[in-house]
XYZ file of C-alpha atoms in Angstrom:
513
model
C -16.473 4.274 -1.258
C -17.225 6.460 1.728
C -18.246 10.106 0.685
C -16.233 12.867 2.602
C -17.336 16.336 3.881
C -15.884 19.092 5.574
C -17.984 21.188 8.322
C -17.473 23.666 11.172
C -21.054 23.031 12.142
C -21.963 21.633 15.940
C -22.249 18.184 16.909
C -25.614 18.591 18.660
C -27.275 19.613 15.755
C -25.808 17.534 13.055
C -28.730 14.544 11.751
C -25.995 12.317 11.545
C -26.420 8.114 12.915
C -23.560 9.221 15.182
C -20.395 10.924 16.606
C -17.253 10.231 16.703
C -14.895 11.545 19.455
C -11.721 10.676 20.624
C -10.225 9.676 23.692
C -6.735 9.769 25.678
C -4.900 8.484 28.658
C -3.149 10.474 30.478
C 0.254 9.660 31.809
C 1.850 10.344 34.612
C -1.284 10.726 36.735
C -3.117 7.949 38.374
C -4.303 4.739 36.834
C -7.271 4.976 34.517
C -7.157 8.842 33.943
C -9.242 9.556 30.694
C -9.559 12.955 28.764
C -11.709 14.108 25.987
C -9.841 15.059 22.924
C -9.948 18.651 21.754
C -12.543 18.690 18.966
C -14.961 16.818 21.249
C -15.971 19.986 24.116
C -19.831 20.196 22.587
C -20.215 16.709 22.858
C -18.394 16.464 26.542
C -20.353 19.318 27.560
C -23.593 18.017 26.558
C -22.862 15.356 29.246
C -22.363 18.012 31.538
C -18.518 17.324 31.572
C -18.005 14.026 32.567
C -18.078 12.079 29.328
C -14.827 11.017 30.309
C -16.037 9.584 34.020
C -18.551 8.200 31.945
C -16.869 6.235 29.195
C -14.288 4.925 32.284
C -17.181 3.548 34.234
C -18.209 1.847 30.809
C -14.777 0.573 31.165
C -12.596 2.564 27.988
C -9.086 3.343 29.073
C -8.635 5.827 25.987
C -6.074 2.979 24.958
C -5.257 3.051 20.884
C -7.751 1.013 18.757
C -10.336 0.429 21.606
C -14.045 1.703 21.178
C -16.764 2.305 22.990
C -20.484 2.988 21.864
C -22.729 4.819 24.269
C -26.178 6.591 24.081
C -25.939 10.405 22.837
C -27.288 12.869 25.451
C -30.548 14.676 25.345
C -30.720 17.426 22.674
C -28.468 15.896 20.178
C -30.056 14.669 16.514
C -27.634 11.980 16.756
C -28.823 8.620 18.476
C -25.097 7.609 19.320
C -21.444 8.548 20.750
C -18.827 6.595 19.291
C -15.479 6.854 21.238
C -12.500 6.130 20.353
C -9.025 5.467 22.031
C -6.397 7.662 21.082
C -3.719 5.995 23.003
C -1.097 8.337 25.385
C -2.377 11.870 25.734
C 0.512 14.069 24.022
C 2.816 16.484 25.924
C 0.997 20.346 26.205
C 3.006 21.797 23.068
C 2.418 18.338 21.231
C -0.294 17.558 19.322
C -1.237 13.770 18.051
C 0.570 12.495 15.026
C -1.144 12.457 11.767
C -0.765 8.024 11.936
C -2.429 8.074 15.581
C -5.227 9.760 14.218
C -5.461 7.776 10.684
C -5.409 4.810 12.599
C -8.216 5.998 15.166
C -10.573 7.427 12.195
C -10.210 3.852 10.516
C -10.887 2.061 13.795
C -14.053 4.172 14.069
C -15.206 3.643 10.875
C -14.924 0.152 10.840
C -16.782 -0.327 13.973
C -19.291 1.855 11.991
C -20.701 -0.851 9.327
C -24.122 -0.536 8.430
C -23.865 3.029 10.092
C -24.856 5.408 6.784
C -23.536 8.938 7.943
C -21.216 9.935 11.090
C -19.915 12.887 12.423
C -15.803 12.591 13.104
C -15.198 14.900 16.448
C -11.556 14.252 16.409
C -8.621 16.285 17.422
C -8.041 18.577 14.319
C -5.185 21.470 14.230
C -4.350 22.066 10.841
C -4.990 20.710 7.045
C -2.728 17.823 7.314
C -5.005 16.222 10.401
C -8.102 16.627 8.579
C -6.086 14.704 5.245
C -5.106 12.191 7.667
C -8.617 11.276 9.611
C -10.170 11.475 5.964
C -7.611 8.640 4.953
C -8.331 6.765 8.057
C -12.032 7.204 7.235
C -11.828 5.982 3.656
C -9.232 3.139 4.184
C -10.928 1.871 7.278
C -14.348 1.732 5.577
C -13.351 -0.823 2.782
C -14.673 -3.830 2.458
C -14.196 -6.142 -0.313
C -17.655 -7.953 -0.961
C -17.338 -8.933 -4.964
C -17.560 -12.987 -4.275
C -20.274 -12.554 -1.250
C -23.588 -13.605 -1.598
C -25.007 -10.711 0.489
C -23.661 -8.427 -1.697
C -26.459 -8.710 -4.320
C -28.769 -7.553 -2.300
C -27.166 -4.531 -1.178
C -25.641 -5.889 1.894
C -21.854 -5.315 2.493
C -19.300 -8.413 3.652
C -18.826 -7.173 7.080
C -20.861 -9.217 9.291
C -23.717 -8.585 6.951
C -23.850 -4.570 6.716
C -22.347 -2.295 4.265
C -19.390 0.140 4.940
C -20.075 3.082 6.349
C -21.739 5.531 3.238
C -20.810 9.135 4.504
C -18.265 11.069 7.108
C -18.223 14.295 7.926
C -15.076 15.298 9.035
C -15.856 18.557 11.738
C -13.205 21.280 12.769
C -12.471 22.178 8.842
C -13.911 25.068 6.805
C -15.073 23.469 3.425
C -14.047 26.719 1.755
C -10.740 26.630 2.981
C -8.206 26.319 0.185
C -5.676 23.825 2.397
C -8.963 21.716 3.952
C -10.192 21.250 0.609
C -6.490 20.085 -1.074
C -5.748 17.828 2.038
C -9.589 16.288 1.851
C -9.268 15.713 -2.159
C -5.634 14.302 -1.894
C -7.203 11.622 1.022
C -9.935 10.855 -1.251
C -7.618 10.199 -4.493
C -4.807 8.056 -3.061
C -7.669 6.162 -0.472
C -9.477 5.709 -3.661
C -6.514 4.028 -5.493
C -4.962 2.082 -2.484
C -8.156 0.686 -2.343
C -8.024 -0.100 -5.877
C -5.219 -2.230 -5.327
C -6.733 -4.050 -2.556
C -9.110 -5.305 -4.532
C -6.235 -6.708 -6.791
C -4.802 -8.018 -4.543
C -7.887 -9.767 -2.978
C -9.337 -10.801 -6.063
C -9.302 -14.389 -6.969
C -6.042 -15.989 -9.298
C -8.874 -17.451 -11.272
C -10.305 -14.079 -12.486
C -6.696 -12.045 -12.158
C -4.345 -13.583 -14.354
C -1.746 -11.512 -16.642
C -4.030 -10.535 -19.211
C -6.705 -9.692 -16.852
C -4.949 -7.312 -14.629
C -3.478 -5.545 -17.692
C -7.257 -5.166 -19.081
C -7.862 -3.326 -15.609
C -4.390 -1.087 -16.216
C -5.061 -0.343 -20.064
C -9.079 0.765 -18.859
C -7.777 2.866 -15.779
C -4.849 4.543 -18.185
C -7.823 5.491 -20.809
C -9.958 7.281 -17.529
C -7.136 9.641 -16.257
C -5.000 10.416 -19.604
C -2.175 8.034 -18.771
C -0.413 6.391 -21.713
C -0.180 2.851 -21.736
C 1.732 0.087 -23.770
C 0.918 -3.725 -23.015
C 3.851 -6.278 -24.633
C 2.131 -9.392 -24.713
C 3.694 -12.839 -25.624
C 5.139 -12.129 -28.626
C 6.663 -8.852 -28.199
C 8.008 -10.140 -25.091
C 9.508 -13.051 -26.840
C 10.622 -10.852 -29.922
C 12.156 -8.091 -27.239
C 14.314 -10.803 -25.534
C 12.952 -10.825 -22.087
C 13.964 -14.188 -21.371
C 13.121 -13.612 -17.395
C 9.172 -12.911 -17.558
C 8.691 -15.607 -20.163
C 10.795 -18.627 -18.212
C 8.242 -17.764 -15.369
C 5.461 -17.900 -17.326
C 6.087 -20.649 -19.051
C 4.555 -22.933 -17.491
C 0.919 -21.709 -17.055
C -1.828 -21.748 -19.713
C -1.711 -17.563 -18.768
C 0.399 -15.780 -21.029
C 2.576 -13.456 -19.577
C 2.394 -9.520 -19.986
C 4.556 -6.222 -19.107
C 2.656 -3.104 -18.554
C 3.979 0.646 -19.148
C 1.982 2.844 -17.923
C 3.271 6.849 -18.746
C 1.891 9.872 -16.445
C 3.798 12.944 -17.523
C 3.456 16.396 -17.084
C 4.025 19.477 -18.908
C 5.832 21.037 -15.901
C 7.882 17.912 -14.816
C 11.645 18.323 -14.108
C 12.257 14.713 -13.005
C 11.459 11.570 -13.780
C 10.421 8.696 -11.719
C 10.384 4.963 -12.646
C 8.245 2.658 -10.219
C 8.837 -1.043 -11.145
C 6.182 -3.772 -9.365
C 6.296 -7.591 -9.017
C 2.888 -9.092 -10.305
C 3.392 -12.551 -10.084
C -0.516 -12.911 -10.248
C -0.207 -16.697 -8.948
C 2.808 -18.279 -7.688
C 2.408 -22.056 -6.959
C 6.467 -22.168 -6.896
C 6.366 -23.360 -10.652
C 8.269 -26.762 -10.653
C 9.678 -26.182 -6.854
C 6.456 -26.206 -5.568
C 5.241 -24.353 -2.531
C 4.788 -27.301 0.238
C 0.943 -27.556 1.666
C 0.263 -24.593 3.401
C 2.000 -22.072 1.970
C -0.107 -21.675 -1.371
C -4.031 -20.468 -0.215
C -2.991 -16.616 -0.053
C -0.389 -16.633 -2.914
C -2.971 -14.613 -5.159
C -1.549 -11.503 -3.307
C 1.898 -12.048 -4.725
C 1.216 -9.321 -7.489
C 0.514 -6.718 -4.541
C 3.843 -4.741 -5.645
C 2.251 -4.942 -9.342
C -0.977 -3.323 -7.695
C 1.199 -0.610 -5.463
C 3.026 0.623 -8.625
C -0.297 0.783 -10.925
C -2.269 2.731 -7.930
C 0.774 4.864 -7.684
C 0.849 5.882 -11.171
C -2.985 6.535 -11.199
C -3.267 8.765 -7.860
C 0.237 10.707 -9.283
C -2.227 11.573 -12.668
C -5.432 12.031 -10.331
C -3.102 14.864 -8.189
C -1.595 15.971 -10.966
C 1.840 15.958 -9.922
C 4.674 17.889 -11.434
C 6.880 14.946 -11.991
C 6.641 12.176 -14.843
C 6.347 9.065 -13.302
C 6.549 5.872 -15.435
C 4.836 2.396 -13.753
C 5.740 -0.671 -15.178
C 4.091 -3.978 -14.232
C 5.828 -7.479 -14.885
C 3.114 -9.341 -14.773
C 2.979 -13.876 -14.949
C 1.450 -16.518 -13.084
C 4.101 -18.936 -11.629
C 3.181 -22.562 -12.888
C 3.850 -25.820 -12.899
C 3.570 -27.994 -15.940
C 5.297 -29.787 -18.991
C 6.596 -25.911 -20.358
C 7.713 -25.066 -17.214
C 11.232 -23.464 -16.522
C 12.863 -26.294 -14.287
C 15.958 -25.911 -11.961
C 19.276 -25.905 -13.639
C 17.370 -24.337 -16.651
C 19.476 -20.789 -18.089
C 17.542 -17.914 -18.725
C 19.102 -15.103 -21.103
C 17.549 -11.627 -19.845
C 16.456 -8.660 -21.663
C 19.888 -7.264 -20.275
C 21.683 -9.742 -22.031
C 22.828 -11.470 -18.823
C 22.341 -14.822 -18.184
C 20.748 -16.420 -15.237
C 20.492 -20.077 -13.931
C 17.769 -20.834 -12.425
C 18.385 -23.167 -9.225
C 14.778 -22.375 -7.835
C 11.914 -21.364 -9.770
C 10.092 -20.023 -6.300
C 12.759 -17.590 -6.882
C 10.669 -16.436 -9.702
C 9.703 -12.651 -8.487
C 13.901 -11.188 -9.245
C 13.610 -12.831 -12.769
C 10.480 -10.891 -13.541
C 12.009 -7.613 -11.651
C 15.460 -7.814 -13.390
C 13.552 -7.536 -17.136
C 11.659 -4.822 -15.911
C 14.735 -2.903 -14.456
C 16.824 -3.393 -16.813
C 13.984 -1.909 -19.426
C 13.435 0.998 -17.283
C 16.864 1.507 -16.809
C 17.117 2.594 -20.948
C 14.711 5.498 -20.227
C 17.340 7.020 -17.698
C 14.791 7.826 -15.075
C 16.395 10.168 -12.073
C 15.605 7.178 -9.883
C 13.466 3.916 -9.794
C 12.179 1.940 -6.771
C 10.791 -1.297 -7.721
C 8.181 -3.119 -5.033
C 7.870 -6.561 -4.448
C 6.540 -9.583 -2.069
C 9.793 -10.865 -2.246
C 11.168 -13.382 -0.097
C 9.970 -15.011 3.244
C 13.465 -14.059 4.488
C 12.411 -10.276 5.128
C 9.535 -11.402 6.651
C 11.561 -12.939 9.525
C 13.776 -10.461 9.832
C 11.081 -7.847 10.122
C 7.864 -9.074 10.785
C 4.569 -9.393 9.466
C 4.194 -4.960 9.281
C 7.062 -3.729 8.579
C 8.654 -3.725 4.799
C 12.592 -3.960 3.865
C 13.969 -0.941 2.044
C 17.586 -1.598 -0.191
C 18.914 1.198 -2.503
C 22.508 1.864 -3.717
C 22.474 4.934 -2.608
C 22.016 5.444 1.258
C 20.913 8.937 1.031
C 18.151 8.056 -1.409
C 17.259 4.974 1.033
C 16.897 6.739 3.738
C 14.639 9.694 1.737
C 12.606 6.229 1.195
C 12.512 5.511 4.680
C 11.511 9.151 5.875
C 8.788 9.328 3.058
C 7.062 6.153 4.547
C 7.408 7.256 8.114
C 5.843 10.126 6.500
C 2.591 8.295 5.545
C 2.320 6.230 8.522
C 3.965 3.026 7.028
C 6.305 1.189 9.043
C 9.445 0.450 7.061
C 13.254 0.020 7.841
C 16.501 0.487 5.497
C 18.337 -2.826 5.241
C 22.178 -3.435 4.110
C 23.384 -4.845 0.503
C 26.363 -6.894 2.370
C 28.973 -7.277 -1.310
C 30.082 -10.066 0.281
C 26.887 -12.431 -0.566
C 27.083 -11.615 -4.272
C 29.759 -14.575 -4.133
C 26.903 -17.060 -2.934
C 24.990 -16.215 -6.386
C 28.102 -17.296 -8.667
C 26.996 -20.229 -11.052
C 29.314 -22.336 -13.270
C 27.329 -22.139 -15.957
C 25.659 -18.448 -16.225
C 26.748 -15.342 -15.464
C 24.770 -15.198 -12.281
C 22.360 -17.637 -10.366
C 19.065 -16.610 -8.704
C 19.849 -17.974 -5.029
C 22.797 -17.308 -3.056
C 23.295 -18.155 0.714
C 20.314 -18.894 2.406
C 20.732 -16.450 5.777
C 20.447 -13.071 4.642
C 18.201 -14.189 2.220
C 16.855 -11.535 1.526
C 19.205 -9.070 1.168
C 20.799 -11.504 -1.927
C 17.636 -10.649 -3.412
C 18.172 -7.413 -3.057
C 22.174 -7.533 -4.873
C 21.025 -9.983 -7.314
C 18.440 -6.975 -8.476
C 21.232 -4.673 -8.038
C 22.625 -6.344 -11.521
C 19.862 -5.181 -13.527
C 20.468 -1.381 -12.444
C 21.695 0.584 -15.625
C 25.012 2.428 -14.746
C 24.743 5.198 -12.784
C 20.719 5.430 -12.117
C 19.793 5.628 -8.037
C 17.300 3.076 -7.323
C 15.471 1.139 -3.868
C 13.854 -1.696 -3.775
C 11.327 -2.312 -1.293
C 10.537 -5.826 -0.178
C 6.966 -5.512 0.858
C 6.149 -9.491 1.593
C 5.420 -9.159 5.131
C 2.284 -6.215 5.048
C 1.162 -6.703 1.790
C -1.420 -9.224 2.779
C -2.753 -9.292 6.620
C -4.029 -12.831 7.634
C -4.546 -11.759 10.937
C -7.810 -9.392 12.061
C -8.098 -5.926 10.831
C -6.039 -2.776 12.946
C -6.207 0.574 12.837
C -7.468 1.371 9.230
C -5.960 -1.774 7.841
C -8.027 -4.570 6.695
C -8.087 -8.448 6.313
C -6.805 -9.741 3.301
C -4.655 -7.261 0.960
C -3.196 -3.511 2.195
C -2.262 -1.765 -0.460
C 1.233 -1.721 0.990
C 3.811 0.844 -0.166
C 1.294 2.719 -2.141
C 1.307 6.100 -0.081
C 5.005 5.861 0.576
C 5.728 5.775 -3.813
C 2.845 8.866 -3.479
C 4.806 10.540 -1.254
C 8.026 9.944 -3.108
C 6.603 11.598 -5.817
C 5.413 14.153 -4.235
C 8.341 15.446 -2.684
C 10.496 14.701 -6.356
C 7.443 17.036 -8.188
C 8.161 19.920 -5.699
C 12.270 19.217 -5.489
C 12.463 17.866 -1.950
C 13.680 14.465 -3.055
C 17.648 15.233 -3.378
């Protein structure tokens, strides 16, 4: 993990391997202006004011994400000027958004492997921009190098060099009461996002149930949380007929996690509920060829909640906030659950099963309807749920349901918030009627446009009476298969963590309804 620093000190005299400044178009004027940021005049007037004619006859347009490496000037201790693109200049009273810098911090700092320390020049006004580049910063940096050779020597996965080791973030007093909150609070929930991204990336055969509940119960023990793991048998003798039909069919027993952060000064209580299907090969409706080689990530909601919980405790947030992590591995074999098989739930209610790659509601709805006994002031659960969402937002952008539109779109403000996209979605009564079975009291597919929005009523059921819950359907970010952006790597994001952060953040201090 990257170490972070606060300093007012100069950019020519810092021994740093290099700078980081930003860089901005400006709009409205004449194609290919380009402007320094504010926090980069020593290093712009080192180059006797015209870094920015420079970096535009090196070809940078100051557009977001691009970078350009150039020799430092004479007198600097630093060997190297790393600039970065900072997209549209802002309006004179505006300043750039917190996500604009996040993202141009992680850039940066990915483009910095095998760089040991750098200086970050960028635009800085107030606490909350120095938080933000010291997210980008950490969450850019990571690099998950567990299964590469290179890594036993000391060598990092990308390309060959290790993630950038230190950042100093300039244009914040270290002494300053706000700096230092805002630089501890990026370091704690980077820390734990990145945590779950190594969940998420790690291999199905080293991450089954019992494994990932190993890494909660170990984690709980470190920051005081309280922990309860039902294995096999206490799930079977508690009745939660949902997380042991998916499980059934895989050598990997199944588990459900509680993890308990509470404080001593909490008024509310929040209940975060994550999917953790650990493998999902579609059990007995198998995944078709092609859709199977990333379905380790399918326990990223699992990962979300359980970093959640553990940055909550490392903040130490005036809120409880209870994490619980239905955790199987979706198989198939002799054991398995097959289609047109009946499931009774810990609710009670029965469910046939007319798909068993419908297997991430059935794990949910045990959960929910557990947490629901505990009468939490509201629970969001997180899941890779359905495909359908995917197409109906893309590949960045998660699906937010509640049954409560004020507390959806408190959701959907909360992860605008944090920088991640999201949008509320509808809960349409009228496909509840596609879930009817003849033989249950409710199937687990309905109508197949929409699809997932019937995911979204058919977890409705599990609800207790009268609690406000969400549901975020996370299955199109949680796992990037395209190349890294902004601070956001290949392989597993750590979706929806910051935004559940947030959410209890703003409950602790009584800005959450």
């Amino acid at each position: 993990m990257t170490a972070l620093t606060l300093s007012t000190a100069a950019a020519p005299g810092l021994r740093t391997d290099a700078i980081v400044v930003g860089v901005a178009k400006v709009t409205g004027s004449k194609s290919g202006d380009l402007v320094v940021a504010p926090g980069a005049e020593a290093v712009d007037k080192a180059y006797d004011g015209r870094l920015a004619g420079v970096l535009e006859t090196l070809g940078a347009s100051g557009g977001e994400g691009e970078v350009t490496k150039l020799p430092a000037p004479s007198g600097f201790k630093a060997p190297l000027v790393v600039a970065v693109g900072l997209g549209a200049l802002p309006d004179k009273d505006d300043s750039f958004s917190a996500e604009t810098l996040r993202r141009a911090a992680g850039v940066a700092a990915r483009a910095l492997a095998g760089t040991k320390k750098a200086a970050f020049a960028l635009p800085v006004s107030d606490a909350a921009d120095a938080g933000a580049i010291g997210e980008g910063v950490l969450l850019g940096s990571y690099a998950f190098d567990a299964y590469k050779e290179a890594a036993k020597d000391g060598k990092g996965a990308k390309n060959g060099k290790a993630p950038l080791a230190e950042a100093t973030l300039l244009g914040g007093k270290a002494r300053d009461k706000a700096f230092k909150a805002a630089i501890e609070r990026a370091t704690a929930v980077s820390e734990e996002l990145n945590r779950a991204r190594d969940l998420i990336n790690t291999p199905p055969n080293d991450l089954n149930p019992e494994a990932f509940a190993a890494v909660a119960q170990t984690a709980a023990k470190e920051h005081g949380i309280k922990v309860q793991v039902l294995d096999e048998k206490a799930l079977a003798k508690g009745g939660y007929g949902g997380i042991l039909g998916v499980g059934a069919g895989s050598a990997s027993a199944p588990r459900l996690v509680k993890l308990s952060y509470t404080s001593s000064k909490a008024k509310k209580h929040l209940a975060f509920i994550g999917k953790g299907i650990t493998y999902d090969s579609g059990g007995i409706s198998l995944k078709p060829a092609g859709h199977n080689e990333t379905m380790k990530c399918d326990m990223s909601g699992a990962a979300a909640v359980f970093a959640a919980v553990v940055a909550a405790a490392r903040l130490g947030l005036e809120v409880n906030v209870t994490g619980w992590l239905a955790l199987a591995e979706n198989m198939p074999s002799g054991s398995a659950t097959r289609p047109g098989d009946v499931l009774r739930m810990y609710s009670g209610k029965t469910v046939e099963v007319l798909n068993t790659d419908a297997e991430g509601r059935l794990v949910l709805a045990d959960a929910l309807a557990k947490a629901s006994e505990e009468k939490p002031d509201a629970i969001v659960d997180v899941a890779t749920l359905t495909g359908a969402m995917m197409l109906a937002l893309g590949n960045r952008t998660f699906g937010i349901m509640a049954n409560d539109d004020a507390f959806r779109s408190a959701v959907h403000e909360a992860a605008e918030e944090v920088g991640e996209a999201a949008w509320p979605m509808p809960l349409p009564d009228h496909l509840k009627k596609g879930m009817d079975s003849p033989t249950a009291d409710i199937a687990n597919m309905g109508e197949r446009y929409g699809g997932g929005l019937v995911a979204g009523l058919f977890l409705k059921e599990f609800v207790g009476e009268g609690i406000t819950w969400a549901h975020l359907d996370i299955a199109g970010p949680a796992f990037n298969e395209q190349a890294p952006f902004g601070y956001t790597p290949k392989g597993g994001t750590g979706s929806a963590v910051r935004t559940l952060v947030r959410l209890a953040e703003l409950t602790a201090v009584g800005d959450l309804g």
